[in-house]
GROMACS .gro file of C-alpha atoms in nm:
model
  120
    1GLN     CA    1   9.755 -16.801   4.571
    2VAL     CA    2   9.509 -16.517   4.527
    3LYS     CA    3   9.387 -16.337   4.837
    4LEU     CA    4   9.069 -16.139   4.871
    5VAL     CA    5   9.052 -15.843   5.106
    6GLU     CA    6   8.707 -15.728   5.210
    7SER     CA    7   8.611 -15.398   5.368
    8GLY     CA    8   8.314 -15.175   5.435
    9GLY     CA    9   8.104 -15.375   5.676
   10GLY     CA   10   7.964 -15.251   6.003
   11SER     CA   11   7.650 -15.176   6.198
   12VAL     CA   12   7.368 -14.958   6.070
   13ARG     CA   13   7.009 -14.882   6.154
   14PRO     CA   14   6.727 -15.006   5.933
   15GLY     CA   15   6.710 -14.796   5.619
   16GLY     CA   16   7.081 -14.725   5.626
   17SER     CA   17   7.344 -14.799   5.364
   18LEU     CA   18   7.678 -14.971   5.343
   19ARG     CA   19   7.919 -15.036   5.059
   20LEU     CA   20   8.127 -15.352   5.067
   21SER     CA   21   8.450 -15.381   4.873
   22CYS     CA   22   8.655 -15.686   4.784
   23GLU     CA   23   8.996 -15.653   4.623
   24SER     CA   24   9.189 -15.935   4.463
   25SER     CA   25   9.562 -15.953   4.528
   26VAL     CA   26   9.631 -16.075   4.174
   27SER     CA   27   9.546 -15.866   3.870
   28ASP     CA   28   9.334 -16.024   3.598
   29TYR     CA   29   9.286 -16.343   3.800
   30CYS     CA   30   8.914 -16.332   3.875
   31ARG     CA   31   8.697 -16.389   3.571
   32SER     CA   32   8.383 -16.366   3.780
   33MET     CA   33   8.330 -16.212   4.123
   34GLY     CA   34   8.045 -16.179   4.363
   35TRP     CA   35   7.905 -16.181   4.713
   36TYR     CA   36   7.754 -16.454   4.925
   37ARG     CA   37   7.636 -16.453   5.282
   38LEU     CA   38   7.675 -16.712   5.549
   39THR     CA   39   7.364 -16.875   5.683
   40PRO     CA   40   7.330 -17.110   5.979
   41GLY     CA   41   7.478 -17.442   5.881
   42PRO     CA   42   7.710 -17.284   5.792
   43GLU     CA   43   7.645 -17.246   5.425
   44ARG     CA   44   7.712 -16.976   5.174
   45THR     CA   45   7.413 -16.844   4.984
   46PHE     CA   46   7.449 -16.631   4.676
   47VAL     CA   47   7.354 -16.263   4.698
   48SER     CA   48   7.483 -16.086   4.390
   49GLY     CA   49   7.762 -16.117   4.136
   50ILE     CA   50   7.909 -16.040   3.797
   51ASP     CA   51   7.989 -16.310   3.544
   52SER     CA   52   8.284 -16.290   3.306
   53ASP     CA   53   8.067 -16.148   3.029
   54GLY     CA   54   7.941 -15.870   3.253
   55THR     CA   55   7.607 -16.028   3.335
   56MET     CA   56   7.493 -15.917   3.679
   57THR     CA   57   7.272 -16.137   3.893
   58THR     CA   58   7.103 -16.043   4.219
   59ILE     CA   59   6.868 -16.244   4.435
   60LYS     CA   60   6.507 -16.135   4.452
   61SER     CA   61   6.505 -16.044   4.820
   62VAL     CA   62   6.761 -15.766   4.774
   63LYS     CA   63   6.691 -15.660   4.416
   64GLY     CA   64   6.630 -15.287   4.397
   65ARG     CA   65   6.821 -15.232   4.721
   66PHE     CA   66   7.158 -15.394   4.651
   67SER     CA   67   7.372 -15.340   4.344
   68VAL     CA   68   7.696 -15.506   4.242
   69SER     CA   69   7.969 -15.338   4.041
   70GLN     CA   70   8.332 -15.392   3.945
   71ASP     CA   71   8.628 -15.171   3.870
   72ASN     CA   72   8.763 -15.154   3.516
   73LEU     CA   73   9.058 -15.378   3.596
   74LYS     CA   74   8.824 -15.639   3.743
   75ASN     CA   75   9.033 -15.653   4.055
   76THR     CA   76   8.769 -15.520   4.289
   77VAL     CA   77   8.401 -15.597   4.328
   78TYR     CA   78   8.162 -15.378   4.523
   79LEU     CA   79   7.824 -15.435   4.680
   80GLN     CA   80   7.623 -15.121   4.741
   81MET     CA   81   7.356 -15.198   4.998
   82ASN     CA   82   7.076 -14.948   5.046
   83ASP     CA   83   6.760 -14.955   5.256
   84LEU     CA   84   6.911 -15.221   5.477
   85ARG     CA   85   6.678 -15.438   5.682
   86PRO     CA   86   6.738 -15.648   5.992
   87GLU     CA   87   6.706 -15.962   5.782
   88ASP     CA   88   7.011 -15.850   5.582
   89THR     CA   89   7.223 -15.906   5.892
   90ALA     CA   90   7.487 -16.165   5.806
   91THR     CA   91   7.850 -16.228   5.735
   92TYR     CA   92   7.909 -16.138   5.371
   93VAL     CA   93   8.178 -16.328   5.185
   94CYS     CA   94   8.347 -16.232   4.860
   95LYS     CA   95   8.404 -16.492   4.588
   96CYS     CA   96   8.650 -16.491   4.302
   97THR     CA   97   8.643 -16.763   4.038
   98GLN     CA   98   8.816 -16.834   3.711
   99GLN     CA   99   8.495 -16.981   3.579
  100SER     CA  100   8.271 -16.780   3.348
  101ARG     CA  101   7.983 -16.780   3.595
  102VAL     CA  102   8.022 -16.658   3.950
  103GLN     CA  103   7.775 -16.920   4.075
  104ASP     CA  104   7.978 -17.205   3.926
  105SER     CA  105   8.029 -17.460   4.203
  106ARG     CA  106   8.383 -17.550   4.112
  107GLU     CA  107   8.692 -17.436   4.299
  108ALA     CA  108   8.704 -17.068   4.385
  109ALA     CA  109   8.878 -16.826   4.615
  110TRP     CA  110   8.686 -16.686   4.910
  111GLY     CA  111   8.737 -16.391   5.137
  112GLN     CA  112   8.741 -16.410   5.513
  113GLY     CA  113   8.397 -16.262   5.542
  114ILE     CA  114   8.278 -15.929   5.675
  115GLN     CA  115   7.998 -15.863   5.920
  116VAL     CA  116   7.696 -15.653   5.838
  117THR     CA  117   7.455 -15.586   6.123
  118VAL     CA  118   7.127 -15.403   6.079
  119SER     CA  119   6.957 -15.317   6.403
  120SER     CA  120   6.763 -15.036   6.565
   0.00000   0.00000   0.00000
C-alpha cells in the first residue's frame, strides 16, 4: 500500500509563498501525481498536476502563481505557490494514481492533507 507524505504547509500573509511537497513511499508507483484542495462538502477539487506523459495542468484561478513539478524519479511532486491570496486558504491534498491522467476518477492514493492559510 503506497503512502503519501505531504509537507510544506503553513500560514502566510497575502503575497507570500509556500512550497508543498508530497513523497510517495513506493518508487515508480505513481504514473501521475497532483494536488487537490478540499472544499466545503467535503469535496476535492483539482488544482494542478502532472500526467504520465509530463503534461502539466493548472486551474485558471492559480495559473501564473502556482507551478507543479516532479523529481526525476517521479516519487515526489511539488507545488510552488507564489503571490498567495486569502482565497487560496484550504487543505491541500496530494494524489497519486497509476492512471495516465492525474484527473482520472478511478482509484487513487491520497495524502492526509496539509493546511495552507493565507491571512493578514
